[in-house]
Coordinates of C-alpha atoms in Angstrom, one line a residue:
M255 CA 24.5 28.8 -4.9
K256 CA 24.4 25.6 -7.6
K257 CA 24.3 23.3 -4.3
L258 CA 21.6 25.1 -2.7
I259 CA 19.5 24.7 -5.9
I260 CA 20.0 21.0 -6.2
I261 CA 19.0 20.5 -2.4
L262 CA 15.7 22.3 -3.0
V263 CA 14.7 20.6 -6.0
T264 CA 16.1 16.8 -4.3
C265 CA 14.1 17.9 -1.1
F266 CA 10.9 19.4 -2.8
P267 CA 9.1 16.2 -3.7
L268 CA 9.7 15.7 0.0
F269 CA 7.5 18.7 1.4
C270 CA 5.0 17.9 -1.2
T271 CA 4.3 14.1 0.2
A272 CA 5.0 14.8 3.9
G273 CA 1.4 14.3 5.0
W274 CA 0.6 11.4 3.1
K275 CA 0.5 8.1 4.8
E276 CA -0.1 5.0 2.8
V277 CA -2.8 3.0 4.0
S278 CA -4.0 0.6 1.4
K279 CA -2.8 -0.8 -2.1
N280 CA -5.3 -2.7 -4.5
V281 CA -4.8 -5.5 -7.0
E282 CA -3.5 -3.3 -9.7
Y283 CA -1.1 -2.0 -7.4
T284 CA -2.6 1.2 -6.9
S285 CA -1.6 3.0 -3.6
Y286 CA -4.1 5.0 -1.3
Y287 CA -3.0 7.3 0.9
V288 CA -4.6 9.4 3.9
D289 CA -3.4 13.1 4.8
A290 CA -3.9 12.6 8.8
E291 CA -2.5 16.0 9.2
K292 CA -5.1 17.5 7.8
L293 CA -8.0 14.9 9.5
K294 CA -11.2 17.0 11.0
R295 CA -13.5 16.1 13.4
A296 CA -17.0 18.3 13.6
G297 CA -19.2 16.7 15.9
K298 CA -20.2 13.5 14.3
F299 CA -18.6 13.7 11.4
V300 CA -15.1 13.2 10.1
F301 CA -13.5 15.5 6.8
I302 CA -9.8 13.8 5.0
W303 CA -8.1 14.1 2.3
Y304 CA -7.2 11.1 0.4
L305 CA -4.9 10.4 -2.5
V306 CA -5.1 7.8 -5.2
D307 CA -1.9 7.0 -6.7
H308 CA -1.7 4.9 -10.2
V309 CA 1.3 2.7 -11.7
E310 CA -0.2 3.2 -14.8
P311 CA -1.7 6.2 -16.5
R312 CA -5.8 5.9 -16.2
N313 CA -7.5 6.0 -20.0
T314 CA -8.0 10.0 -19.1
G315 CA -4.1 10.0 -18.7
D316 CA -4.1 10.8 -15.0
M317 CA -2.0 9.4 -12.7
S318 CA -3.1 10.4 -9.3
E319 CA -6.5 11.9 -7.8
I320 CA -7.3 13.8 -4.4
H321 CA -10.7 13.4 -3.2
Y322 CA -12.1 15.3 -0.1
L323 CA -14.7 13.0 2.0
K324 CA -17.2 13.6 4.7
I325 CA -17.7 10.6 6.8
L326 CA -20.1 9.2 9.1
C327 CA -18.2 6.5 11.0
R328 CA -20.9 5.0 13.2
D329 CA -22.3 4.2 9.9
M330 CA -19.4 3.9 7.7
R331 CA -20.7 6.0 5.0
Y332 CA -19.3 8.7 3.1
M333 CA -20.0 11.8 0.9
R334 CA -17.0 12.7 -2.0
L335 CA -17.3 16.2 -1.4
K336 CA -14.4 17.5 -4.0
S337 CA -12.0 15.6 -6.6
I338 CA -9.1 16.9 -8.4
Y339 CA -7.3 14.6 -10.6
F340 CA -3.3 15.0 -11.6
G341 CA -1.2 14.1 -14.6
G342 CA 1.7 13.0 -12.3
N343 CA 2.2 10.7 -9.4
M344 CA 1.6 11.7 -6.0
G345 CA -0.5 14.9 -6.8
M346 CA 2.1 16.4 -8.7
G347 CA 2.3 17.5 -12.1
Q348 CA -0.8 19.1 -14.0
I349 CA -4.3 19.7 -12.6
T350 CA -6.1 18.0 -15.3
D351 CA -9.7 17.8 -13.7
D352 CA -11.4 19.5 -10.9
Y353 CA -14.7 19.2 -9.9
V354 CA -17.5 18.7 -7.2
P355 CA -19.3 15.6 -8.0
L356 CA -22.6 15.7 -8.8
N357 CA -23.8 13.4 -5.8
F358 CA -21.9 15.3 -3.2
D359 CA -24.8 15.2 -0.8
Q360 CA -25.6 11.5 -1.2
W361 CA -24.3 9.0 1.1
Q362 CA -22.6 6.3 -0.3
F363 CA -21.3 3.1 1.4
P364 CA -17.6 1.8 0.5
R365 CA -17.7 -1.9 -0.9
E366 CA -16.2 -4.4 1.7
G367 CA -13.1 -5.5 1.0
T368 CA -11.6 -2.9 -1.1
A369 CA -8.7 -0.5 -0.7
F370 CA -11.2 2.1 -0.4
S371 CA -13.0 0.6 2.6
I372 CA -9.8 0.3 4.2
V373 CA -9.1 4.3 3.6
V374 CA -12.5 5.2 5.0
G375 CA -12.1 2.7 8.0
Y376 CA -8.7 4.5 8.4
A377 CA -9.9 7.6 8.7
C378 CA -12.3 6.6 11.4
G379 CA -10.1 4.7 13.7
L380 CA -7.8 8.0 13.3
A381 CA -10.6 10.0 14.6
E382 CA -11.3 7.9 17.4
M383 CA -7.9 8.6 18.9
E384 CA -7.6 10.9 21.8
N385 CA -5.4 13.4 19.5
Y386 CA -8.4 14.3 17.1

């Protein structure tokens, strides 16, 4: 029984991070991940979950954040529909904030050359593949 508990505790983080694929990193060594398994296409729109994992806690104490986006790939613009912040890395630990952004219905453009712009481009590339 003790061995089973050790195996489960050791493997649990693997199950929590199984869908995340690292796609970019910024100059502060913050990593950006996309959950390719949950990518959805609805007409001309692509919907993705992406995770931002920080090396050091932000001034709010958060170590990671997960966002849900609606993307219009032909224009490379997006709407952030949901944001969730966590006290631990990789979306683990206590949820410190969970909200729908005030500007959720406004199109935004990622700044060129940023780690986030790579996330949007990666999601659009995945959506163009035959499997999606």
